[in-house]
XYZ file of C-alpha atoms in Angstrom:
621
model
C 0.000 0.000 0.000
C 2.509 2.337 1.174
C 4.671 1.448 -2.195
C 1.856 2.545 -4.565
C 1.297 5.820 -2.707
C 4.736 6.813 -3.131
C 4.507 6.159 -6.782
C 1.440 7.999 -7.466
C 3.077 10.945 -5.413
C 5.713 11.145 -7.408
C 3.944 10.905 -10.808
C 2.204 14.180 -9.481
C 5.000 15.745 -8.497
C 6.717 15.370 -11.562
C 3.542 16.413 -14.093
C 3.489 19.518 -11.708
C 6.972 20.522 -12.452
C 6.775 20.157 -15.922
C 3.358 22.789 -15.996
C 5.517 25.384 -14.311
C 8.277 24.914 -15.977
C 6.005 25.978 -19.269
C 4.831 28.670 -17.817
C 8.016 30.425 -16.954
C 9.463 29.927 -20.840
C 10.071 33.457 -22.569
C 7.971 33.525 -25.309
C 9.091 35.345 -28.720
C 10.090 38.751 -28.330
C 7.644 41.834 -29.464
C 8.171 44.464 -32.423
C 9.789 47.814 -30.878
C 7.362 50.380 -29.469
C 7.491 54.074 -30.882
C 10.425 56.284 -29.378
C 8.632 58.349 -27.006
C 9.489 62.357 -26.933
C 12.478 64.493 -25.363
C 12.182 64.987 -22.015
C 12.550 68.463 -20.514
C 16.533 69.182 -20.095
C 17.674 69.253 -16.498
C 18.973 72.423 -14.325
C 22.196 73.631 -14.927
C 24.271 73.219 -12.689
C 26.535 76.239 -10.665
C 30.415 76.266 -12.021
C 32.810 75.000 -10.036
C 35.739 77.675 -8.779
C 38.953 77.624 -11.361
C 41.402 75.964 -9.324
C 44.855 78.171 -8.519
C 48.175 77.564 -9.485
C 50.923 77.423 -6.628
C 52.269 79.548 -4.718
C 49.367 81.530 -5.333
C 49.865 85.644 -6.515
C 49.144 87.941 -4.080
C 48.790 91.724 -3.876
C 51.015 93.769 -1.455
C 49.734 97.382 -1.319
C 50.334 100.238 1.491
C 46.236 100.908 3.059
C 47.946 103.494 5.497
C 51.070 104.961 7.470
C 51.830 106.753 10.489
C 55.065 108.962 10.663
C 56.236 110.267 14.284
C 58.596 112.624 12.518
C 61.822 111.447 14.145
C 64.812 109.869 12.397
C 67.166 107.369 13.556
C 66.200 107.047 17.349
C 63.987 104.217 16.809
C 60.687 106.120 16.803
C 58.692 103.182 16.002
C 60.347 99.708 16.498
C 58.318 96.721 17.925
C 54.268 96.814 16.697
C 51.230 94.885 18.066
C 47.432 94.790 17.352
C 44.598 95.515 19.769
C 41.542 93.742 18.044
C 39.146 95.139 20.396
C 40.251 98.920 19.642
C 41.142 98.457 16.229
C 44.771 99.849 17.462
C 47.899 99.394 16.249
C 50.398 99.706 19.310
C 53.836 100.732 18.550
C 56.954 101.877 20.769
C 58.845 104.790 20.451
C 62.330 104.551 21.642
C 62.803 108.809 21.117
C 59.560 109.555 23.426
C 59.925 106.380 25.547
C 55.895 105.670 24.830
C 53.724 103.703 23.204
C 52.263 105.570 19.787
C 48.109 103.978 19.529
C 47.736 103.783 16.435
C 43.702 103.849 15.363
C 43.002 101.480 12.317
C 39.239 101.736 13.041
C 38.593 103.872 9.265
C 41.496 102.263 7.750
C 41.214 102.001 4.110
C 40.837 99.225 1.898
C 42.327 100.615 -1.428
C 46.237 101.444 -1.722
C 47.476 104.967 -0.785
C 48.511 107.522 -3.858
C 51.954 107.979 -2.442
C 53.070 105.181 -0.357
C 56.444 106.060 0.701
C 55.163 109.625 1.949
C 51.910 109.045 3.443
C 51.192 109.678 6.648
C 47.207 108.550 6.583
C 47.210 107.809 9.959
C 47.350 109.207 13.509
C 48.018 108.327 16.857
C 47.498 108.729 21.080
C 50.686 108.390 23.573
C 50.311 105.901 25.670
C 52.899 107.281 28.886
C 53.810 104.737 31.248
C 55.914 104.922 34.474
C 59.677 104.866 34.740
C 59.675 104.186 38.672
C 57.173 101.427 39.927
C 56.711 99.112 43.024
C 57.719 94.850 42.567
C 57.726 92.326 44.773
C 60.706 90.191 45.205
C 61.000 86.332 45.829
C 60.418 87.014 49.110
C 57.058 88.731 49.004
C 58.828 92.298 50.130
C 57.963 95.244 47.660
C 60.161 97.260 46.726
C 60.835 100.119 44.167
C 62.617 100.189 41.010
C 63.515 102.827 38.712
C 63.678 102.051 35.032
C 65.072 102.816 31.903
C 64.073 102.036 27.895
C 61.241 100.499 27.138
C 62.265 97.034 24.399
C 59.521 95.373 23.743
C 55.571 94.601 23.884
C 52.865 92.002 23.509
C 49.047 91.666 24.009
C 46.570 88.864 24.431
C 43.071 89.484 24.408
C 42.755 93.284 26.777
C 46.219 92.507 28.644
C 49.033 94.107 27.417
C 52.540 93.403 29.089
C 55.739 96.149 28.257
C 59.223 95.565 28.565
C 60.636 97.991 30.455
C 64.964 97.422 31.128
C 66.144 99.106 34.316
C 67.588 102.114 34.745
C 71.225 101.129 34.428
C 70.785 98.642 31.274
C 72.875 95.967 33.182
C 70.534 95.860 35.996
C 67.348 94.311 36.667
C 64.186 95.295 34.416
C 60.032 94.991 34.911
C 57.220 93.951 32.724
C 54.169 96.342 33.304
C 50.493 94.712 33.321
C 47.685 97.368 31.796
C 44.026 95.887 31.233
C 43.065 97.749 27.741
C 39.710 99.075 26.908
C 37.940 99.379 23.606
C 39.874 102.904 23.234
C 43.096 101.285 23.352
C 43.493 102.745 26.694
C 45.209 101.205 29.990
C 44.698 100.718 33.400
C 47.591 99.535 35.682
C 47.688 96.052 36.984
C 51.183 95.642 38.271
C 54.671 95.343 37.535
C 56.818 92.252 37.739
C 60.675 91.748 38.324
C 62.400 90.069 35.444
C 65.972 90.014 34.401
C 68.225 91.801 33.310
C 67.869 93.432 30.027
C 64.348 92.481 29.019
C 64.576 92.851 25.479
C 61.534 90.556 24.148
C 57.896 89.862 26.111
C 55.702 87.568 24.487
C 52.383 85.461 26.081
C 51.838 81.893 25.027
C 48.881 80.995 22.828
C 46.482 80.418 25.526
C 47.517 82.748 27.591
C 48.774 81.623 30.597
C 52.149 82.864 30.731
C 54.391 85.864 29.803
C 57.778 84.940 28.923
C 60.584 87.036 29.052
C 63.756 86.884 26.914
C 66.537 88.918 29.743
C 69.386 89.390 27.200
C 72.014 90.173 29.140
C 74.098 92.758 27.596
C 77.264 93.743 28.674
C 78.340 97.691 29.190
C 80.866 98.676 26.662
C 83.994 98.508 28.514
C 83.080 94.811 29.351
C 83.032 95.397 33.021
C 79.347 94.596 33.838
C 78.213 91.737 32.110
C 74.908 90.120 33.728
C 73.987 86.842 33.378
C 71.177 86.176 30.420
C 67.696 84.697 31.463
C 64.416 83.600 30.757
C 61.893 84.947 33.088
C 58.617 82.914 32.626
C 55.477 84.992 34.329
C 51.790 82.869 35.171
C 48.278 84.679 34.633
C 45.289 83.395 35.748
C 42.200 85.072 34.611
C 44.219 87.746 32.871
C 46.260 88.735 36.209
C 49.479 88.149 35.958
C 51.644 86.836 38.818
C 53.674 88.871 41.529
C 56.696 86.908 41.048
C 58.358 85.886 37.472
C 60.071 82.197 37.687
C 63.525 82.215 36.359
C 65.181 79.640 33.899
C 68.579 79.636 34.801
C 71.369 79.837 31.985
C 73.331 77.292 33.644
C 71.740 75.200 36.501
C 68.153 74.989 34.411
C 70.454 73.808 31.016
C 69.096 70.120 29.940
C 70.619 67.504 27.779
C 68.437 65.242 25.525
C 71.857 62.883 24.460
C 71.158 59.534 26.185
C 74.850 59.194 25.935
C 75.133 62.021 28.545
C 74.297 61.779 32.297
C 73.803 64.628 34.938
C 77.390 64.257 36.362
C 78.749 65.216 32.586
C 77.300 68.783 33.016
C 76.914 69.864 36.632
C 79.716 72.653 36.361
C 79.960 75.309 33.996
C 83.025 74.624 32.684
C 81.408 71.190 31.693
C 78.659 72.817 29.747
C 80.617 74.803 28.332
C 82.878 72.692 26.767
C 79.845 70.238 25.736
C 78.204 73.342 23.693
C 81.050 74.716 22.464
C 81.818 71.196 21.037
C 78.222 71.181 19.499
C 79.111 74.250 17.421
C 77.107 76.660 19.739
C 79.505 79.947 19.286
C 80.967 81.413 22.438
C 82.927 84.696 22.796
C 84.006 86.460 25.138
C 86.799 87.978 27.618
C 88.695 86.284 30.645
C 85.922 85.076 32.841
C 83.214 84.251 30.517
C 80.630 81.923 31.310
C 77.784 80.092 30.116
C 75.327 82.342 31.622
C 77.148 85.532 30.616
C 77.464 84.469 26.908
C 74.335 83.190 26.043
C 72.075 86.534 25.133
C 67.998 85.385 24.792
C 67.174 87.647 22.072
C 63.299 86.485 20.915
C 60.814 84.042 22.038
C 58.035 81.821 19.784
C 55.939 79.046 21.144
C 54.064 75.562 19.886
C 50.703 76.106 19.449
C 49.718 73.926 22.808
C 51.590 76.734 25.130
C 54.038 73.525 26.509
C 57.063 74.489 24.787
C 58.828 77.904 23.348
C 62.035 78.709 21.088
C 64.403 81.426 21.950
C 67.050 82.932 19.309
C 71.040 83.074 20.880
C 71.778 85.106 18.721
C 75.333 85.922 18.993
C 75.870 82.158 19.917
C 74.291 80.847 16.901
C 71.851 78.966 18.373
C 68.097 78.256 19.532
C 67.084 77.232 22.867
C 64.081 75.324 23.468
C 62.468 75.427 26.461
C 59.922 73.136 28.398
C 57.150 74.872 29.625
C 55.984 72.951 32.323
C 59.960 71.291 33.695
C 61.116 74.839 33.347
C 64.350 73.703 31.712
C 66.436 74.639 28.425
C 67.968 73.174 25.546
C 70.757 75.051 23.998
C 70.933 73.621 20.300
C 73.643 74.974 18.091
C 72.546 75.695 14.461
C 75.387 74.858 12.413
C 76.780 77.042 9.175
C 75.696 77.731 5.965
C 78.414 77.181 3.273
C 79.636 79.608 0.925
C 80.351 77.539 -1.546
C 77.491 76.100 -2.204
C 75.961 79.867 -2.499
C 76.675 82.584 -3.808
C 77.160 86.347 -2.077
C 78.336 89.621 -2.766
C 81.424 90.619 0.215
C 82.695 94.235 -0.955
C 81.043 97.510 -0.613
C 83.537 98.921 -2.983
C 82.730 97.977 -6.223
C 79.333 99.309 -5.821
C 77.495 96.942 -8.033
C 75.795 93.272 -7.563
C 78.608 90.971 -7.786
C 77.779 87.738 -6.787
C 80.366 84.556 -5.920
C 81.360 81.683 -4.129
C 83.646 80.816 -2.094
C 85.351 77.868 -0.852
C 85.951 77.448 3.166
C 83.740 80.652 3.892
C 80.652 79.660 6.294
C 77.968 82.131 7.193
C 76.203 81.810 10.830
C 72.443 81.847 10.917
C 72.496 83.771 14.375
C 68.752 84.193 13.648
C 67.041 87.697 15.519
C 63.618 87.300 15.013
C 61.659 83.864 15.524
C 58.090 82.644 14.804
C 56.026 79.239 14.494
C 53.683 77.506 12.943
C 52.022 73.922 12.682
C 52.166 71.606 9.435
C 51.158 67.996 10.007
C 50.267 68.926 14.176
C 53.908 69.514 14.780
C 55.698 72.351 15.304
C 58.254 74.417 13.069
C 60.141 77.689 13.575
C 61.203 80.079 11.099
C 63.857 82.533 11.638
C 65.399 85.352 10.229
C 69.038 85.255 10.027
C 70.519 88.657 10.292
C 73.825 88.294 12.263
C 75.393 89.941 14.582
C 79.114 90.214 16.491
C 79.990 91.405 19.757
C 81.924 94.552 19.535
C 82.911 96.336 22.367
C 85.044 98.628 23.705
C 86.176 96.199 25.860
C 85.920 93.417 23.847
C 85.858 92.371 19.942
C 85.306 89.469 18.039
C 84.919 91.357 14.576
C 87.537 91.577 12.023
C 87.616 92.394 8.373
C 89.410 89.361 6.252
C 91.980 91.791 5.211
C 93.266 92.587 8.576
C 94.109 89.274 9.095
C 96.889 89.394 7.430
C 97.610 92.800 8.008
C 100.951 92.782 9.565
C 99.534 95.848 11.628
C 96.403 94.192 12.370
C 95.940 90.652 13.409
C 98.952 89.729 11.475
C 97.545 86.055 10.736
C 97.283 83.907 7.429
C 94.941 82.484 5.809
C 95.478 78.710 4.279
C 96.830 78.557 0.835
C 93.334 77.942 -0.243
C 91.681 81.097 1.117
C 94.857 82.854 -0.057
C 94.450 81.831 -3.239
C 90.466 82.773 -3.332
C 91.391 86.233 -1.688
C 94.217 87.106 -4.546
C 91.616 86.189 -7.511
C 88.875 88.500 -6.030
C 91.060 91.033 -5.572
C 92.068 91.207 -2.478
C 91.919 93.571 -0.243
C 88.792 95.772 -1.975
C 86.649 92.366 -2.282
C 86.792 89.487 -0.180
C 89.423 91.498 1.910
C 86.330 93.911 3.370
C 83.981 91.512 4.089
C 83.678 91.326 8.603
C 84.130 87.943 9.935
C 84.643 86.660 13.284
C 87.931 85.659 15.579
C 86.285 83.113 17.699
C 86.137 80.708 14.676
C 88.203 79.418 11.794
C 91.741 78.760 13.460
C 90.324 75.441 14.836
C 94.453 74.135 15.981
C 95.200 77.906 17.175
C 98.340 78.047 14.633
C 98.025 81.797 13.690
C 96.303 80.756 9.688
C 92.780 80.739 9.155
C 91.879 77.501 8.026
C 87.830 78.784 7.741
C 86.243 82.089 7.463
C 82.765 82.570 9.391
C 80.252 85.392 8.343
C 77.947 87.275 10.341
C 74.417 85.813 9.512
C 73.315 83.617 6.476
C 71.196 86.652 4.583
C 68.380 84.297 4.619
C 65.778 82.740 6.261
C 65.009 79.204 7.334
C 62.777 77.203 8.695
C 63.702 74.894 11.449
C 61.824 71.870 13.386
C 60.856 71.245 16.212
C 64.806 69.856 17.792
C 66.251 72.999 15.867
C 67.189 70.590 12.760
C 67.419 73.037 9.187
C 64.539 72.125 7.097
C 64.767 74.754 4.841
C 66.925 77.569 3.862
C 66.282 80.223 1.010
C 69.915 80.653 0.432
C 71.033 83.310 -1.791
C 67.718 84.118 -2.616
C 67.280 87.900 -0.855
C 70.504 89.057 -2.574
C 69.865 88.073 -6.058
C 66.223 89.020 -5.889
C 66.926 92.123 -4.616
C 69.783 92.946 -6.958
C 67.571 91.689 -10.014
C 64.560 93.989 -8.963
C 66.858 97.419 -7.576
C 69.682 96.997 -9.199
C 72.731 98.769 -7.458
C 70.348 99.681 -4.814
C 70.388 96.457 -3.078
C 72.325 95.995 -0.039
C 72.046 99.898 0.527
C 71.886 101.115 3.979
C 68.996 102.819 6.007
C 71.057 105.766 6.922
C 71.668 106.587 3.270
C 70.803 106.349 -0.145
C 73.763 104.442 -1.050
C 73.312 100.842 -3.071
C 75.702 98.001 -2.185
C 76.862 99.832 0.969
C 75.881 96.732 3.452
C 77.626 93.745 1.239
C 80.954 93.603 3.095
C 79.194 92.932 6.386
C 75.788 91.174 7.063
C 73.894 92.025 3.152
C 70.098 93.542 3.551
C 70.203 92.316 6.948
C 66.801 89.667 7.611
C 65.866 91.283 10.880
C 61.981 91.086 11.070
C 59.528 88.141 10.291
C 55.835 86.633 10.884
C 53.542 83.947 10.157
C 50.138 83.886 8.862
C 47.187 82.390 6.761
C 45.551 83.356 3.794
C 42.931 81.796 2.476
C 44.351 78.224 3.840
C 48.062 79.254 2.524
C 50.546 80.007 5.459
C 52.951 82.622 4.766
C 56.015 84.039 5.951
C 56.816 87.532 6.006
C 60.455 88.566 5.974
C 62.107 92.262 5.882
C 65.511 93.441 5.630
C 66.516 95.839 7.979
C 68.945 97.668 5.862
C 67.791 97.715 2.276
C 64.273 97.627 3.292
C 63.116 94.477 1.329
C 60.141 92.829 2.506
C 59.950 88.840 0.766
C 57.307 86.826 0.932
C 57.382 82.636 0.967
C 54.551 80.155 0.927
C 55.476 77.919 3.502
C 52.228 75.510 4.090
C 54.309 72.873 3.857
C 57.720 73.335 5.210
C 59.307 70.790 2.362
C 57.721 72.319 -0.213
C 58.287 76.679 0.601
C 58.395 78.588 -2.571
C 58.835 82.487 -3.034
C 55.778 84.513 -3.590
C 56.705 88.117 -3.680
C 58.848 90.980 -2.748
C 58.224 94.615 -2.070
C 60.352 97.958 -1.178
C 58.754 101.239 0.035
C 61.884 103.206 -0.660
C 62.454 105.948 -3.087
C 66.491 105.622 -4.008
C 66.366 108.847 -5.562
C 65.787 110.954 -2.329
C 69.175 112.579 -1.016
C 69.347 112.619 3.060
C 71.904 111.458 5.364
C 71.897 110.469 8.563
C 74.188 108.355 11.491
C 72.602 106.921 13.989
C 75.564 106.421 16.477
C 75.347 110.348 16.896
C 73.104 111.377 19.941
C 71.694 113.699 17.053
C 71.320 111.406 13.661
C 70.181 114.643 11.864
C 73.034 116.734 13.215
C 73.888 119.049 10.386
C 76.939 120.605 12.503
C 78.261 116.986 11.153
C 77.059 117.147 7.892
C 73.923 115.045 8.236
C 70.974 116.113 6.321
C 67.322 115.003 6.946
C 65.676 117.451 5.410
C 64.161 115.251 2.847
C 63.658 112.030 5.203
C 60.209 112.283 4.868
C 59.638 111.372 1.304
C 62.553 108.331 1.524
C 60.033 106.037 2.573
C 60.279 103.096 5.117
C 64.151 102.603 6.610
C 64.991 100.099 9.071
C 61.720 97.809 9.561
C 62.161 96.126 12.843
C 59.145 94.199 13.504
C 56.068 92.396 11.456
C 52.602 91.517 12.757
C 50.577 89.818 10.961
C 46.631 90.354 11.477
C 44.524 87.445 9.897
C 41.266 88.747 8.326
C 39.040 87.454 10.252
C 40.879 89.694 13.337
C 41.155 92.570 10.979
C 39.281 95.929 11.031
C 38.685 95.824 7.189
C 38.385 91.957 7.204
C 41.355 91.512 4.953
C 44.775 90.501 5.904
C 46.755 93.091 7.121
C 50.776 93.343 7.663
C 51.923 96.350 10.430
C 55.362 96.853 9.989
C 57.556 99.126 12.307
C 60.437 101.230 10.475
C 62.655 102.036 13.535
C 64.982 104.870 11.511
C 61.920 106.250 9.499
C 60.109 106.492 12.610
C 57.289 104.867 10.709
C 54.526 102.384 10.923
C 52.947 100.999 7.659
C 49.957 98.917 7.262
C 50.330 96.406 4.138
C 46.693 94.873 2.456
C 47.800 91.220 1.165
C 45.191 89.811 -0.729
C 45.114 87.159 -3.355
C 45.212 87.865 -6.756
């Protein structure tokens, strides 16, 4: 029974299959409908922006100027901006003030007559030159002071470097809370250092730092030890009592290879830095402390760490914020022969060569920072400088080295034989180098010759190793664009008058972004160049442009080593100062547009022989 159920069940099964199956078969295919009509054509849609070429063009043009009318006293050195005032601040070595500078109706189109105008207008700020501190002990007591060097502002605080009364003593930094005028009410004055020549607050604002240079007096007698003086505010009220990072005790290692025992006298770090390369000079009794001069201060962007130029040492140190410590990293040289420069002032034309064995020192002035990739990297500008004193001198011009009068040295047969075909003593002969380098076994012949700055700028990382370097850049894009005006000095309309010592002299710089580009801004103190370089990416920086708001056809004369540059009992004539233009920029801030009073990037530059401030417009093209 159960055997012919399963059969029948089957049979079904399969008859049922073969039904469907039938019904699924594609039949034979139809004839081809009529093509139906065009449908309505869609929206159009917006164009897409025309991408840019890089670097991108931009447009450098002079919105406004303020002139205090003073040459050669450094009328108008370091600048700031005051967002909620609109202000420019500026100091003004002559008056010993602060010049306000209002931006508030600035313009937005370039002046007629840039090198002349004088658009803009200011209010003193006066501060006090005798003021109460309180030392480490929590006693007040007064202190009367001298120049004021330097200033900085975050948010409504402003903090001014003030140096003491005798240069070599100790200086203060004065606390004002600013109001939307651009005017100041005391807080208080700290203690710092001695010679306070840079104040700067971290990005988030909970510190001041202080960069105490140090300077001796001329006959060498007084030379105070250089510092860091590091300053905590809390709610924008700044400390009583500045922390000090030590030049010698507070001096760190990072060389595994090292241990604390290596460096716990200073005649152990010294000989550990000067073996690095970091440049040391000096009379009998020099120190660490003594030789190292802080000269300006950057930070990272997460306020832990900051960067301080050694200028005359030819290094960077980099400090931990929170240990309180320093780094001293030595830079290393640039080489001559790999570059080309002009050395002689006499020829008074561009003439541009290498040369074998001759070294330039960065000894950077100015530092700033930015981030690429969340890390941190410094630019600098390398101007140079020696110490030469009265009591003291490391300068010498390559000629007098084998003056029989002067040093009464050689130089190897090499450098010889590169002096001779330059022509001697009127060419590579007049260019200034230093004595504390280039006679490595102390034999009396000059196996190396080492320059006074690298007439550059560079860009460094975060450990102080050279990324970048523009080389010889400034000097033949100067030459190509002024001709035998490059070079020229501040004092005087005379081209090619700076090439036997430190070129146009890159003394000022600053960061910023436009339109998601990060520039640097670089001017020469002596020629008056300003160049700009993209530098988004550090290992890809390309020049943009370069501007110069000189007129070389004005006649005036000045010196300012005279306590009266414009004395015409010494033949000096400044009659015609006023329509020269911009001479000796000292500092650059940068003011993004979205901080800006006429929402477009903005460049304030300070012209400290001029007596000038200029505001730039830099726009893309």
């Amino acid at each position: 029974m159960f055997k012919n159920n399963s059969y029948k069940v089957g049979v079904l099964a399969l008859a049922l299959s073969m039904a469907l199956t039938g019904c699924v078969s594609d039949g034979d295919d139809g004839e081809q409908g009529l093509k139906g009509e065009q449908g309505a054509p869609g929206v159009v849609g917006v164009d897409g922006n025309d991408g840019k070429s890089l670097p991108r063009d931009l447009n450098v043009e002079v919105v406004g100027r303020f002139a205090t009318g003073i040459y050669g006293k450094s009328a108008a050195e370091i600048v700031q901006f005051h967002k909620s005032s609109n202000a420019a601040f500026a100091i003004n070595g002559a008056s010993n003030q602060i010049e306000v500078i209002s931006l508030t109706n600035l313009s937005t189109t370039a002046v007629g007559n840039p090198v002349a105008d004088e658009s803009l207008t200011s209010n003193a700020f006066i501060f006090p030159l005798n003021v109460s501190v309180t030392n480490s002990a929590g006693v007040e007591k007064d202190m009367s002071l001298g120049a004021v060097n330097s200033i900085a502002i975050k948010k409504d605080l402003l903090a001014i470097a003030v140096e003491g009364e005798i240069k070599q003593a100790h200086g203060a930094i004065l606390f004002y809370s600013l109001n939307e005028l651009g005017e100041g009410t005391f807080i208080k004055a700290v203690e710092v250092g001695a010679l306070p020549d840079m104040v700067t607050f971290t990005p988030d604002g909970s510190k001041a730092l202080v960069a105490n240079e140090g300077e001796p007096n001329t006959d060498y007698t007084n030379d105070p030890e250089g510092s860091i003086s590091v300053i905590s505010v809390v709610d924008l009220m700044p400390a009583n009592v500045a922390k000090t990072i030590n030049l010698s005790k507070d001096i760190v290692f990072s060389d595994d290879n090292l241990v604390p025992e290596d460096f716990d006298t200073d005649a152990k770090r010294l000989a550990i830095l000067s073996k690095a390369g970091v440049k040391f000079a000096g009379p009998a009794g020099n120190t660490v402390a003594k030789d190292l001069e802080p000269e300006y201060i950057t930070t990272s962007s997460n306020s832990k760490m900051a960067y301080v130029s050694l200028q005359e040492n030819n290094a960077i140190g980099i400090i931990n914020l929170e240990e309180l410590t320093i780094e001293v990293k030595a830079l290393g040289y640039k080489d001559w022969g790999k570059y080309q420069l002009d050395f002689s002032n006499k020829d008074e034309v561009p003439e541009f060569k290498s040369i074998q064995g001759l070294y330039g020192m960065y000894q950077p002035d100015t530092l700033a920072s930015y981030t690429w990739n969340d890390t941190t990297f410094i630019v600098s500008a390398n101007e140079g400088d020696a110490r030469d004193y009265d009591g003291f001198s490391e300068e010498v011009r390559v000629k007098d080295i084998i003056d029989t009068d002067e040093l009464n040295q050689t130089l190897s047969s090499e450098l010889q034989s590169q002096y001779d075909v330059s022509g001697g003593k009127n060419y590579l002969g007049r260019l200034k180098v230093t004595t504390a380098l280039g006679d490595e076994d102390q034999n009396d012949e000059f196996e190396k010759l080492f320059a006074y700055g690298a007439r550059s700028f560079s860009i460094w990382d975060k450990n102080a190793n050279l990324v970048f370097d523009s080389g010889d850049d400034f000097g033949k894009i100067s030459a190509a664009i002024m001709g035998n005006n490059f070079n020229a000095a501040h004092t005087k309309n005379k081209g090619d008058n700076r090439s036997d010592d430190k070129g146009g002299e890159p003394e000022a710089i600053d960061v910023g972004e436009i339109a998601g580009r990060t520039y640097a801004f670089i001017a020469q103190e002596r020629a008056g160049d300003l160049f700009v370089y993209d530098i988004t990416n550090p290992f890809k920086t390309a020049f943009v442009t370069h501007y110069n708001n000189r007129d070389f056809t004005v006649d005036y004369e000045m010196d300012d080593d005279l306590a009266d540059p414009c004395d015409s009992s010494e033949g000096m004539d400044c009659t015609k100062v006023n329509s020269a233009g911009d001479l000796g920029p000292e500092s650059i801030k940068f003011v993004s547009a979205i901080d800006s009073p006429t929402s477009k990037p903005l460049l304030i530059i300070g012209n400290e022989v001029s007596g000038t401030v200029t505001v730039y417009q830099i726009t893309e093209q």
